Amino acid sequence: MSAAGQRAQRLRLVPGRFAVEHLPAAVAPPSGWIAQVRAPEGLTVVREVVEHESADAELWRALYGGDTAHGLNLPGMLAALLEPLAAAAVPVFVASTFHADLVLVPESDTERAVAALRAAGHAVD
């Protein structure tokens, strides 16, 4: 049985559209961020995109499994989401939280991503 079959999760599509950006190391994150990770090469920020700026930004939609929060010691939870998305050739960007994972997919692939997750046994609201 795949990790997806063993770790069915309830996900929700987070309202809004998001940008994933890389900023130089010395730059502070912009307002409106929902996730940020600082690494030696700079700061990666996930932030909500406001309507007037969406023309130039690559837009992402976010799926979050906070309704089925799990412990950090439970293996396979992220793999259960990523396996069906990889099989459906859906690109992802992931930001993990203490309770669950925020899985971003390109806005243009949202319907395909939701269908792949449902086919793997996950519930998506």
N, CA, C and O atoms as a Tinker XYZ file with bonds, in Angstrom:
   500  protein
     1  N      0.849000   -1.180000    0.000000    73     2
     2  CA     0.000000    0.000000    0.000000    64     1     3
     3  C      0.893000    1.241000    0.000000    63     2     4     5
     4  O      1.921000    1.266000    0.677000    81     3
     5  N      0.513000    2.246000   -0.739000    73     3     6
     6  CA     1.296000    3.475000   -0.812000    64     5     7
     7  C      1.152000    4.285000    0.469000    63     6     8     9
     8  O      0.261000    4.046000    1.284000    81     7
     9  N      2.061000    5.258000    0.625000    73     7    10
    10  CA     1.971000    6.156000    1.781000    64     9    11
    11  C      0.652000    6.907000    1.766000    63    10    12    13
    12  O      0.095000    7.200000    2.824000    81    11
    13  N      0.141000    7.225000    0.571000    73    11    14
    14  CA    -1.125000    7.959000    0.482000    64    13    15
    15  C     -2.261000    7.128000    1.053000    63    14    16    17
    16  O     -3.111000    7.652000    1.774000    81    15
    17  N     -2.286000    5.838000    0.740000    73    15    18
    18  CA    -3.342000    4.977000    1.246000    64    17    19
    19  C     -3.290000    4.809000    2.754000    63    18    20    21
    20  O     -4.325000    4.628000    3.395000    81    19
    21  N     -2.107000    4.868000    3.322000    73    19    22
    22  CA    -1.938000    4.707000    4.759000    64    21    23
    23  C     -2.176000    6.002000    5.523000    63    22    24    25
    24  O     -2.487000    5.947000    6.712000    81    23
    25  N     -2.044000    7.150000    4.898000    73    23    26
    26  CA    -2.069000    8.439000    5.579000    64    25    27
    27  C     -3.067000    9.397000    4.946000    63    26    28    29
    28  O     -2.710000   10.525000    4.607000    81    27
    29  N     -4.319000    8.962000    4.783000    73    27    30
    30  CA    -5.340000    9.835000    4.197000    64    29    31
    31  C     -5.526000   11.062000    5.080000    63    30    32    33
    32  O     -5.570000   10.960000    6.306000    81    31
    33  N     -5.632000   12.210000    4.447000    73    31    34
    34  CA    -5.730000   13.463000    5.180000    64    33    35
    35  C     -6.908000   14.292000    4.671000    63    34    36    37
    36  O     -7.379000   14.114000    3.548000    81    35
    37  N     -7.362000   15.191000    5.519000    73    35    38
    38  CA    -8.393000   16.159000    5.134000    64    37    39
    39  C     -7.681000   17.476000    4.891000    63    38    40    41
    40  O     -7.049000   18.029000    5.790000    81    39
    41  N     -7.790000   17.977000    3.659000    73    39    42
    42  CA    -7.142000   19.222000    3.264000    64    41    43
    43  C     -8.190000   20.263000    2.933000    63    42    44    45
    44  O     -9.333000   19.944000    2.606000    81    43
    45  N     -7.779000   21.500000    3.024000    73    43    46
    46  CA    -8.666000   22.571000    2.561000    64    45    47
    47  C     -7.862000   23.477000    1.645000    63    46    48    49
    48  O     -6.667000   23.700000    1.843000    81    47
    49  N     -8.543000   23.984000    0.652000    73    47    50
    50  CA    -7.941000   24.951000   -0.254000    64    49    51
    51  C     -7.988000   26.298000    0.451000    63    50    52    53
    52  O     -9.067000   26.807000    0.756000    81    51
    53  N     -6.825000   26.874000    0.710000    73    51    54
    54  CA    -6.734000   28.140000    1.426000    64    53    55
    55  C     -7.206000   29.254000    0.498000    63    54    56    57
    56  O     -6.784000   29.314000   -0.657000    81    55
    57  N     -8.079000   30.140000    0.990000    73    55    58
    58  CA    -8.511000   31.263000    0.141000    64    57    59
    59  C     -7.317000   32.132000   -0.257000    63    58    60    61
    60  O     -6.360000   32.275000    0.505000    81    59
    61  N     -7.384000   32.691000   -1.422000    73    59    62
    62  CA    -6.340000   33.600000   -1.883000    64    61    63
    63  C     -5.375000   32.945000   -2.861000    63    62    64    65
    64  O     -5.416000   31.740000   -3.108000    81    63
    65  N     -4.517000   33.779000   -3.401000    73    63    66
    66  CA    -3.485000   33.359000   -4.351000    64    65    67
    67  C     -2.159000   33.813000   -3.774000    63    66    68    69
    68  O     -2.084000   34.840000   -3.099000    81    67
    69  N     -1.114000   33.044000   -4.043000    73    67    70
    70  CA     0.153000   33.260000   -3.373000    64    69    71
    71  C      1.309000   33.356000   -4.357000    63    70    72    73
    72  O      1.252000   32.827000   -5.467000    81    71
    73  N      2.358000   34.045000   -3.923000    73    71    74
    74  CA     3.610000   34.124000   -4.666000    64    73    75
    75  C      4.686000   33.467000   -3.819000    63    74    76    77
    76  O      4.669000   33.565000   -2.592000    81    75
    77  N      5.618000   32.800000   -4.479000    73    75    78
    78  CA     6.803000   32.244000   -3.822000    64    77    79
    79  C      7.973000   33.049000   -4.359000    63    78    80    81
    80  O      8.214000   33.088000   -5.565000    81    79
    81  N      8.699000   33.694000   -3.449000    73    79    82
    82  CA     9.758000   34.618000   -3.869000    64    81    83
    83  C     11.061000   34.332000   -3.141000    63    82    84    85
    84  O     11.069000   33.882000   -1.995000    81    83
    85  N     12.158000   34.603000   -3.829000    73    83    86
    86  CA    13.482000   34.544000   -3.216000    64    85    87
    87  C     13.990000   35.965000   -3.068000    63    86    88    89
    88  O     13.985000   36.731000   -4.032000    81    87
    89  N     14.427000   36.326000   -1.872000    73    87    90
    90  CA    14.931000   37.659000   -1.599000    64    89    91
    91  C     16.376000   37.560000   -1.107000    63    90    92    93
    92  O     16.726000   36.591000   -0.433000    81    91
    93  N     17.212000   38.536000   -1.428000    73    91    94
    94  CA    18.598000   38.512000   -0.939000    64    93    95
    95  C     18.643000   38.416000    0.586000    63    94    96    97
    96  O     17.697000   38.809000    1.269000    81    95
    97  N     19.733000   37.900000    1.104000    73    95    98
    98  CA    19.866000   37.617000    2.534000    64    97    99
    99  C     19.602000   38.822000    3.422000    63    98   100   101
   100  O     19.074000   38.656000    4.522000    81    99
   101  N     19.947000   40.024000    2.991000    73    99   102
   102  CA    19.821000   41.204000    3.852000    64   101   103
   103  C     18.430000   41.829000    3.819000    63   102   104   105
   104  O     18.176000   42.783000    4.555000    81   103
   105  N     17.548000   41.333000    3.009000    73   103   106
   106  CA    16.227000   41.944000    2.830000    64   105   107
   107  C     15.248000   41.410000    3.867000    63   106   108   109
   108  O     15.235000   40.214000    4.160000    81   107
   109  N     14.438000   42.286000    4.413000    73   107   110
   110  CA    13.362000   41.881000    5.323000    64   109   111
   111  C     12.185000   41.377000    4.496000    63   110   112   113
   112  O     12.006000   41.814000    3.359000    81   111
   113  N     11.382000   40.470000    5.040000    73   111   114
   114  CA    10.240000   39.969000    4.270000    64   113   115
   115  C      9.199000   41.058000    4.052000    63   114   116   117
   116  O      9.035000   41.941000    4.894000    81   115
   117  N      8.494000   40.998000    2.925000    73   115   118
   118  CA     7.427000   41.973000    2.670000    64   117   119
   119  C      6.240000   41.694000    3.586000    63   118   120   121
   120  O      6.158000   40.630000    4.198000    81   119
   121  N      5.336000   42.637000    3.676000    73   119   122
   122  CA     4.139000   42.413000    4.480000    64   121   123
   123  C      3.258000   41.378000    3.792000    63   122   124   125
   124  O      3.352000   41.172000    2.582000    81   123
   125  N      2.424000   40.746000    4.558000    73   123   126
   126  CA     1.483000   39.779000    4.010000    64   125   127
   127  C      2.029000   38.374000    3.850000    63   126   128   129
   128  O      1.376000   37.533000    3.231000    81   127
   129  N      3.210000   38.093000    4.391000    73   127   130
   130  CA     3.772000   36.754000    4.221000    64   129   131
   131  C      3.054000   35.749000    5.110000    63   130   132   133
   132  O      2.574000   36.087000    6.193000    81   131
   133  N      2.988000   34.508000    4.634000    73   131   134
   134  CA     2.403000   33.437000    5.443000    64   133   135
   135  C      3.445000   32.395000    5.822000    63   134   136   137
   136  O      3.221000   31.595000    6.730000    81   135
   137  N      4.591000   32.399000    5.126000    73   135   138
   138  CA     5.691000   31.493000    5.469000    64   137   139
   139  C      6.986000   32.123000    4.994000    63   138   140   141
   140  O      7.032000   32.789000    3.960000    81   139
   141  N      8.039000   31.898000    5.772000    73   139   142
   142  CA     9.354000   32.374000    5.359000    64   141   143
   143  C     10.419000   31.432000    5.900000    63   142   144   145
   144  O     10.307000   30.905000    7.007000    81   143
   145  N     11.455000   31.236000    5.088000    73   143   146
   146  CA    12.581000   30.402000    5.486000    64   145   147
   147  C     13.854000   31.117000    5.080000    63   146   148   149
   148  O     14.040000   31.461000    3.912000    81   147
   149  N     14.726000   31.338000    6.048000    73   147   150
   150  CA    16.013000   31.967000    5.760000    64   149   151
   151  C     17.058000   30.869000    5.629000    63   150   152   153
   152  O     17.169000   29.989000    6.483000    81   151
   153  N     17.823000   30.938000    4.543000    73   151   154
   154  CA    18.899000   29.995000    4.266000    64   153   155
   155  C     20.141000   30.794000    3.893000    63   154   156   157
   156  O     20.046000   32.006000    3.698000    81   155
   157  N     21.302000   30.154000    3.789000    73   155   158
   158  CA    22.518000   30.899000    3.464000    64   157   159
   159  C     22.405000   31.726000    2.182000    63   158   160   161
   160  O     23.027000   32.783000    2.073000    81   159
   161  N     21.619000   31.255000    1.211000    73   159   162
   162  CA    21.515000   31.969000   -0.065000    64   161   163
   163  C     20.454000   33.056000   -0.078000    63   162   164   165
   164  O     20.306000   33.758000   -1.078000    81   163
   165  N     19.714000   33.207000    1.011000    73   163   166
   166  CA    18.718000   34.274000    1.062000    64   165   167
   167  C     17.456000   33.849000    1.775000    63   166   168   169
   168  O     17.432000   32.850000    2.493000    81   167
   169  N     16.415000   34.618000    1.566000    73   167   170
   170  CA    15.137000   34.410000    2.229000    64   169   171
   171  C     14.099000   33.980000    1.198000    63   170   172   173
   172  O     13.918000   34.637000    0.173000    81   171
   173  N     13.425000   32.882000    1.480000    73   171   174
   174  CA    12.302000   32.453000    0.652000    64   173   175
   175  C     11.030000   32.837000    1.390000    63   174   176   177
   176  O     10.867000   32.535000    2.572000    81   175
   177  N     10.129000   33.509000    0.676000    73   175   178
   178  CA     8.898000   34.008000    1.269000    64   177   179
   179  C      7.709000   33.513000    0.456000    63   178   180   181
   180  O      7.722000   33.555000   -0.774000    81   179
   181  N      6.682000   33.043000    1.159000    73   179   182
   182  CA     5.385000   32.762000    0.549000    64   181   183
   183  C      4.458000   33.844000    1.079000    63   182   184   185
   184  O      4.303000   34.010000    2.289000    81   183
   185  N      3.841000   34.584000    0.150000    73   183   186
   186  CA     2.968000   35.666000    0.577000    64   185   187
   187  C      1.729000   35.716000   -0.297000    63   186   188   189
   188  O      1.730000   35.282000   -1.449000    81   187
   189  N      0.668000   36.264000    0.293000    73   187   190
   190  CA    -0.564000   36.427000   -0.469000    64   189   191
   191  C     -0.374000   37.542000   -1.486000    63   190   192   193
   192  O      0.229000   38.573000   -1.189000    81   191
   193  N     -0.890000   37.326000   -2.676000    73   191   194
   194  CA    -0.784000   38.295000   -3.764000    64   193   195
   195  C     -2.055000   39.134000   -3.782000    63   194   196   197
   196  O     -3.166000   38.606000   -3.748000    81   195
   197  N     -1.872000   40.449000   -3.836000    73   195   198
   198  CA    -3.029000   41.331000   -3.975000    64   197   199
   199  C     -3.384000   41.434000   -5.452000    63   198   200   201
   200  O     -2.520000   41.303000   -6.319000    81   199
   201  N     -4.634000   41.664000   -5.724000    73   199   202
   202  CA    -5.166000   41.580000   -7.092000    64   201   203
   203  C     -4.403000   42.427000   -8.110000    63   202   204   205
   204  O     -4.135000   41.949000   -9.212000    81   203
   205  N     -4.052000   43.642000   -7.782000    73   203   206
   206  CA    -3.438000   44.524000   -8.782000    64   205   207
   207  C     -2.024000   44.109000   -9.181000    63   206   208   209
   208  O     -1.518000   44.595000  -10.193000    81   207
   209  N     -1.368000   43.230000   -8.424000    73   207   210
   210  CA    -0.009000   42.830000   -8.773000    64   209   211
   211  C      0.072000   41.456000   -9.424000    63   210   212   213
   212  O      1.167000   40.995000   -9.744000    81   211
   213  N     -1.045000   40.802000   -9.625000    73   211   214
   214  CA    -1.034000   39.413000  -10.079000    64   213   215
   215  C     -0.628000   39.233000  -11.536000    63   214   216   217
   216  O     -0.382000   38.101000  -11.952000    81   215
   217  N     -0.548000   40.274000  -12.310000    73   215   218
   218  CA    -0.231000   40.124000  -13.733000    64   217   219
   219  C      1.175000   39.572000  -13.959000    63   218   220   221
   220  O      1.380000   38.785000  -14.884000    81   219
   221  N      2.145000   39.966000  -13.136000    73   219   222
   222  CA     3.524000   39.543000  -13.351000    64   221   223
   223  C      3.962000   38.384000  -12.463000    63   222   224   225
   224  O      4.980000   37.752000  -12.743000    81   223
   225  N      3.229000   38.097000  -11.418000    73   223   226
   226  CA     3.630000   37.068000  -10.472000    64   225   227
   227  C      3.179000   35.687000  -10.932000    63   226   228   229
   228  O      2.098000   35.535000  -11.501000    81   227
   229  N      4.028000   34.670000  -10.679000    73   227   230
   230  CA     3.571000   33.293000  -10.863000    64   229   231
   231  C      2.683000   32.981000   -9.669000    63   230   232   233
   232  O      3.127000   33.064000   -8.524000    81   231
   233  N      1.450000   32.628000   -9.925000    73   231   234
   234  CA     0.469000   32.460000   -8.861000    64   233   235
   235  C      0.353000   31.004000   -8.450000    63   234   236   237
   236  O      0.398000   30.094000   -9.278000    81   235
   237  N      0.204000   30.814000   -7.150000    73   235   238
   238  CA     0.080000   29.497000   -6.550000    64   237   239
   239  C     -1.176000   29.462000   -5.700000    63   238   240   241
   240  O     -1.617000   30.489000   -5.185000    81   239
   241  N     -1.751000   28.273000   -5.556000    73   239   242
   242  CA    -2.842000   28.032000   -4.611000    64   241   243
   243  C     -2.289000   27.117000   -3.523000    63   242   244   245
   244  O     -1.370000   26.334000   -3.765000    81   243
   245  N     -2.851000   27.222000   -2.334000    73   243   246
   246  CA    -2.335000   26.474000   -1.194000    64   245   247
   247  C     -3.363000   25.492000   -0.659000    63   246   248   249
   248  O     -4.545000   25.809000   -0.526000    81   247
   249  N     -2.886000   24.303000   -0.358000    73   247   250
   250  CA    -3.683000   23.277000    0.304000    64   249   251
   251  C     -3.070000   23.065000    1.683000    63   250   252   253
   252  O     -1.851000   22.956000    1.815000    81   251
   253  N     -3.914000   23.007000    2.709000    73   251   254
   254  CA    -3.411000   22.879000    4.070000    64   253   255
   255  C     -4.156000   21.783000    4.802000    63   254   256   257
   256  O     -5.381000   21.689000    4.721000    81   255
   257  N     -3.419000   20.964000    5.509000    73   255   258
   258  CA    -4.001000   19.839000    6.234000    64   257   259
   259  C     -4.117000   20.069000    7.724000    63   258   260   261
   260  O     -4.026000   19.115000    8.497000    81   259
   261  N     -4.314000   21.290000    8.149000    73   259   262
   262  CA    -4.387000   21.603000    9.570000    64   261   263
   263  C     -5.551000   20.954000   10.298000    63   262   264   265
   264  O     -5.520000   20.810000   11.520000    81   263
   265  N     -6.584000   20.558000    9.550000    73   263   266
   266  CA    -7.727000   19.903000   10.184000    64   265   267
   267  C     -7.380000   18.490000   10.637000    63   266   268   269
   268  O     -8.054000   17.933000   11.503000    81   267
   269  N     -6.339000   17.911000   10.063000    73   267   270
   270  CA    -5.893000   16.577000   10.467000    64   269   271
   271  C     -4.446000   16.691000   10.955000    63   270   272   273
   272  O     -3.555000   15.995000   10.468000    81   271
   273  N     -4.236000   17.577000   11.918000    73   271   274
   274  CA    -2.900000   17.806000   12.459000    64   273   275
   275  C     -2.307000   16.483000   12.926000    63   274   276   277
   276  O     -3.011000   15.597000   13.409000    81   275
   277  N     -0.999000   16.377000   12.768000    73   275   278
   278  CA    -0.312000   15.151000   13.142000    64   277   279
   279  C      0.988000   15.505000   13.852000    63   278   280   281
   280  O      1.520000   16.604000   13.698000    81   279
   281  N      1.479000   14.565000   14.619000    73   279   282
   282  CA     2.731000   14.774000   15.331000    64   281   283
   283  C      3.923000   14.780000   14.386000    63   282   284   285
   284  O      3.860000   14.250000   13.277000    81   283
   285  N      4.997000   15.384000   14.841000    73   283   286
   286  CA     6.214000   15.442000   14.026000    64   285   287
   287  C      6.856000   14.074000   13.854000    63   286   288   289
   288  O      7.659000   13.883000   12.941000    81   287
   289  N      6.523000   13.132000   14.701000    73   287   290
   290  CA     7.139000   11.805000   14.654000    64   289   291
   291  C      6.353000   10.801000   13.816000    63   290   292   293
   292  O      6.650000    9.607000   13.852000    81   291
   293  N      5.367000   11.257000   13.072000    73   291   294
   294  CA     4.554000   10.364000   12.246000    64   293   295
   295  C      5.073000   10.395000   10.814000    63   294   296   297
   296  O      4.839000   11.371000   10.101000    81   295
   297  N      5.771000    9.352000   10.377000    73   295   298
   298  CA     6.367000    9.359000    9.029000    64   297   299
   299  C      5.328000    9.174000    7.931000    63   298   300   301
   300  O      4.282000    8.559000    8.136000    81   299
   301  N      5.640000    9.717000    6.769000    73   299   302
   302  CA     4.846000    9.473000    5.579000    64   301   303
   303  C      3.725000   10.450000    5.306000    63   302   304   305
   304  O      3.067000   10.339000    4.272000    81   303
   305  N      3.480000   11.404000    6.191000    73   303   306
   306  CA     2.356000   12.313000    5.995000    64   305   307
   307  C      2.563000   13.210000    4.774000    63   306   308   309
   308  O      1.652000   13.361000    3.959000    81   307
   309  N      3.729000   13.797000    4.640000    73   307   310
   310  CA     3.994000   14.648000    3.477000    64   309   311
   311  C      4.104000   13.804000    2.212000    63   310   312   313
   312  O      3.597000   14.193000    1.160000    81   311
   313  N      4.757000   12.664000    2.307000    73   311   314
   314  CA     4.873000   11.772000    1.147000    64   313   315
   315  C      3.503000   11.363000    0.625000    63   314   316   317
   316  O      3.315000   11.213000   -0.583000    81   315
   317  N      2.547000   11.182000    1.528000    73   315   318
   318  CA     1.200000   10.791000    1.120000    64   317   319
   319  C      0.548000   11.843000    0.242000    63   318   320   321
   320  O     -0.306000   11.524000   -0.586000    81   319
   321  N      0.945000   13.097000    0.420000    73   319   322
   322  CA     0.422000   14.167000   -0.434000    64   321   323
   323  C      1.245000   14.324000   -1.705000    63   322   324   325
   324  O      0.699000   14.547000   -2.786000    81   323
   325  N      2.550000   14.208000   -1.569000    73   323   326
   326  CA     3.422000   14.470000   -2.714000    64   325   327
   327  C      3.421000   13.354000   -3.748000    63   326   328   329
   328  O      3.571000   13.621000   -4.941000    81   327
   329  N      3.257000   12.116000   -3.317000    73   327   330
   330  CA     3.254000   11.003000   -4.277000    64   329   331
   331  C      2.177000   11.155000   -5.345000    63   330   332   333
   332  O      2.498000   11.064000   -6.530000    81   331
   333  N      0.912000   11.382000   -4.985000    73   331   334
   334  CA    -0.100000   11.520000   -6.046000    64   333   335
   335  C      0.095000   12.782000   -6.889000    63   334   336   337
   336  O     -0.240000   12.786000   -8.073000    81   335
   337  N      0.627000   13.843000   -6.299000    73   335   338
   338  CA     0.879000   15.055000   -7.082000    64   337   339
   339  C      2.023000   14.830000   -8.069000    63   338   340   341
   340  O      1.955000   15.296000   -9.207000    81   339
   341  N      3.058000   14.132000   -7.654000    73   339   342
   342  CA     4.162000   13.811000   -8.568000    64   341   343
   343  C      3.675000   12.907000   -9.698000    63   342   344   345
   344  O      4.049000   13.095000  -10.855000    81   343
   345  N      2.843000   11.932000   -9.359000    73   343   346
   346  CA     2.313000   11.027000  -10.388000    64   345   347
   347  C      1.461000   11.774000  -11.398000    63   346   348   349
   348  O      1.387000   11.374000  -12.560000    81   347
   349  N      0.816000   12.853000  -10.972000    73   347   350
   350  CA    -0.011000   13.671000  -11.869000    64   349   351
   351  C      0.800000   14.795000  -12.513000    63   350   352   353
   352  O      0.239000   15.638000  -13.213000    81   351
   353  N      2.114000   14.815000  -12.281000    73   351   354
   354  CA     3.028000   15.824000  -12.840000    64   353   355
   355  C      2.649000   17.245000  -12.420000    63   354   356   357
   356  O      2.737000   18.183000  -13.213000    81   355
   357  N      2.225000   17.390000  -11.155000    73   355   358
   358  CA     1.885000   18.705000  -10.612000    64   357   359
   359  C      3.092000   19.208000   -9.814000    63   358   360   361
   360  O      3.501000   18.555000   -8.854000    81   359
   361  N      3.668000   20.354000  -10.191000    73   359   362
   362  CA     4.770000   20.924000   -9.409000    64   361   363
   363  C      4.260000   21.377000   -8.038000    63   362   364   365
   364  O      3.093000   21.740000   -7.893000    81   363
   365  N      5.136000   21.353000   -7.045000    73   363   366
   366  CA     4.746000   21.766000   -5.698000    64   365   367
   367  C      5.833000   22.619000   -5.057000    63   366   368   369
   368  O      7.003000   22.555000   -5.434000    81   367
   369  N      5.422000   23.407000   -4.095000    73   367   370
   370  CA     6.318000   24.078000   -3.157000    64   369   371
   371  C      5.704000   23.828000   -1.793000    63   370   372   373
   372  O      4.503000   24.032000   -1.611000    81   371
   373  N      6.502000   23.393000   -0.835000    73   371   374
   374  CA     5.979000   22.997000    0.468000    64   373   375
   375  C      6.576000   23.854000    1.575000    63   374   376   377
   376  O      7.779000   24.117000    1.593000    81   375
   377  N      5.732000   24.282000    2.486000    73   375   378
   378  CA     6.162000   24.919000    3.726000    64   377   379
   379  C      5.514000   24.112000    4.851000    63   378   380   381
   380  O      4.289000   24.052000    4.957000    81   379
   381  N      6.329000   23.506000    5.667000    73   379   382
   382  CA     5.796000   22.681000    6.751000    64   381   383
   383  C      5.643000   23.500000    8.023000    63   382   384   385
   384  O      6.452000   24.380000    8.319000    81   383
   385  N      4.593000   23.193000    8.762000    73   383   386
   386  CA     4.354000   23.832000   10.046000    64   385   387
   387  C      4.481000   22.773000   11.135000    63   386   388   389
   388  O      4.718000   21.601000   10.845000    81   387
   389  N      4.326000   23.180000   12.356000    73   387   390
   390  CA     4.408000   22.244000   13.473000    64   389   391
   391  C      3.328000   21.170000   13.373000    63   390   392   393
   392  O      3.569000   20.020000   13.741000    81   391
   393  N      2.131000   21.531000   12.875000    73   391   394
   394  CA     0.994000   20.622000   12.857000    64   393   395
   395  C      0.734000   19.943000   11.528000    63   394   396   397
   396  O      0.212000   18.829000   11.497000    81   395
   397  N      1.084000   20.589000   10.437000    73   395   398
   398  CA     0.727000   20.043000    9.127000    64   397   399
   399  C      1.580000   20.713000    8.056000    63   398   400   401
   400  O      2.487000   21.489000    8.358000    81   399
   401  N      1.277000   20.404000    6.818000    73   399   402
   402  CA     2.045000   20.930000    5.693000    64   401   403
   403  C      1.175000   21.824000    4.821000    63   402   404   405
   404  O      0.003000   21.539000    4.576000    81   403
   405  N      1.778000   22.907000    4.363000    73   403   406
   406  CA     1.154000   23.816000    3.412000    64   405   407
   407  C      1.743000   23.451000    2.051000    63   406   408   409
   408  O      2.925000   23.687000    1.802000    81   407
   409  N      0.929000   22.879000    1.179000    73   407   410
   410  CA     1.392000   22.426000   -0.129000    64   409   411
   411  C      0.843000   23.393000   -1.172000    63   410   412   413
   412  O     -0.367000   23.504000   -1.367000    81   411
   413  N      1.759000   24.086000   -1.834000    73   411   414
   414  CA     1.364000   25.034000   -2.870000    64   413   415
   415  C      1.520000   24.386000   -4.231000    63   414   416   417
   416  O      2.497000   23.686000   -4.496000    81   415
   417  N      0.535000   24.631000   -5.095000    73   415   418
   418  CA     0.564000   24.142000   -6.475000    64   417   419
   419  C      0.312000   25.336000   -7.392000    63   418   420   421
   420  O     -0.382000   26.274000   -7.000000    81   419
   421  N      0.863000   25.316000   -8.601000    73   419   422
   422  CA     0.571000   26.432000   -9.518000    64   421   423
   423  C     -0.937000   26.580000   -9.701000    63   422   424   425
   424  O     -1.667000   25.593000   -9.799000    81   423
   425  N     -1.383000   27.817000   -9.744000    73   423   426
   426  CA    -2.820000   28.075000   -9.864000    64   425   427
   427  C     -3.421000   27.336000  -11.060000    63   426   428   429
   428  O     -4.539000   26.828000  -10.980000    81   427
   429  N     -2.686000   27.279000  -12.154000    73   427   430
   430  CA    -3.204000   26.621000  -13.364000    64   429   431
   431  C     -3.367000   25.106000  -13.191000    63   430   432   433
   432  O     -4.069000   24.471000  -13.979000    81   431
   433  N     -2.733000   24.526000  -12.181000    73   431   434
   434  CA    -2.813000   23.084000  -11.931000    64   433   435
   435  C     -3.714000   22.720000  -10.750000    63   434   436   437
   436  O     -3.737000   21.564000  -10.328000    81   435
   437  N     -4.449000   23.685000  -10.217000    73   435   438
   438  CA    -5.229000   23.453000   -8.998000    64   437   439
   439  C     -6.241000   22.322000   -9.176000    63   438   440   441
   440  O     -6.301000   21.417000   -8.343000    81   439
   441  N     -7.028000   22.357000  -10.235000    73   439   442
   442  CA    -8.046000   21.321000  -10.429000    64   441   443
   443  C     -7.416000   19.942000  -10.568000    63   442   444   445
   444  O     -7.916000   18.967000  -10.007000    81   443
   445  N     -6.321000   19.860000  -11.312000    73   443   446
   446  CA    -5.638000   18.574000  -11.490000    64   445   447
   447  C     -5.062000   18.077000  -10.164000    63   446   448   449
   448  O     -5.102000   16.880000   -9.880000    81   447
   449  N     -4.526000   18.991000   -9.355000    73   447   450
   450  CA    -3.974000   18.625000   -8.053000    64   449   451
   451  C     -5.064000   18.088000   -7.124000    63   450   452   453
   452  O     -4.884000   17.056000   -6.477000    81   451
   453  N     -6.182000   18.787000   -7.066000    73   451   454
   454  CA    -7.290000   18.358000   -6.212000    64   453   455
   455  C     -7.798000   16.987000   -6.660000    63   454   456   457
   456  O     -8.063000   16.122000   -5.826000    81   455
   457  N     -7.934000   16.789000   -7.957000    73   455   458
   458  CA    -8.404000   15.497000   -8.470000    64   457   459
   459  C     -7.429000   14.373000   -8.105000    63   458   460   461
   460  O     -7.856000   13.286000   -7.718000    81   459
   461  N     -6.139000   14.627000   -8.224000    73   459   462
   462  CA    -5.130000   13.607000   -7.899000    64   461   463
   463  C     -5.158000   13.268000   -6.411000    63   462   464   465
   464  O     -5.045000   12.101000   -6.037000    81   463
   465  N     -5.306000   14.277000   -5.568000    73   463   466
   466  CA    -5.355000   14.032000   -4.122000    64   465   467
   467  C     -6.605000   13.261000   -3.737000    63   466   468   469
   468  O     -6.547000   12.350000   -2.911000    81   467
   469  N     -7.736000   13.625000   -4.334000    73   467   470
   470  CA    -8.983000   12.882000   -4.035000    64   469   471
   471  C     -8.888000   11.442000   -4.516000    63   470   472   473
   472  O     -9.341000   10.526000   -3.830000    81   471
   473  N     -8.304000   11.239000   -5.689000    73   471   474
   474  CA    -8.163000    9.879000   -6.221000    64   473   475
   475  C     -7.261000    9.030000   -5.319000    63   474   476   477
   476  O     -7.388000    7.806000   -5.289000    81   475
   477  N     -6.352000    9.676000   -4.585000    73   475   478
   478  CA    -5.461000    8.959000   -3.673000    64   477   479
   479  C     -6.089000    8.743000   -2.295000    63   478   480   481
   480  O     -5.447000    8.184000   -1.405000    81   479
   481  N     -7.333000    9.180000   -2.112000    73   479   482
   482  CA    -8.031000    8.932000   -0.863000    64   481   483
   483  C     -8.080000   10.093000    0.098000    63   482   484   485
   484  O     -8.598000    9.947000    1.206000    81   483
   485  N     -7.562000   11.235000   -0.284000    73   483   486
   486  CA    -7.610000   12.420000    0.585000    64   485   487
   487  C     -8.922000   13.163000    0.372000    63   486   488   489
   488  O     -9.498000   13.118000   -0.715000    81   487
   489  N     -9.386000   13.837000    1.395000    73   487   490
   490  CA   -10.560000   14.694000    1.283000    64   489   491
   491  C    -10.064000   16.115000    1.084000    63   490   492   493
   492  O     -9.186000   16.581000    1.810000    81   491
   493  N    -10.627000   16.802000    0.103000    73   491   494
   494  CA   -10.248000   18.198000   -0.166000    64   493   495
   495  C    -11.513000   19.037000   -0.167000    63   494   496   497
   496  O    -12.420000   18.812000   -0.969000    81   495
   497  N    -11.568000   20.011000    0.745000    73   495   498
   498  CA   -12.727000   20.908000    0.837000    64   497   499
   499  C    -12.468000   22.165000    0.036000    63   498   500
   500  O    -13.321000   23.051000   -0.017000    81   499
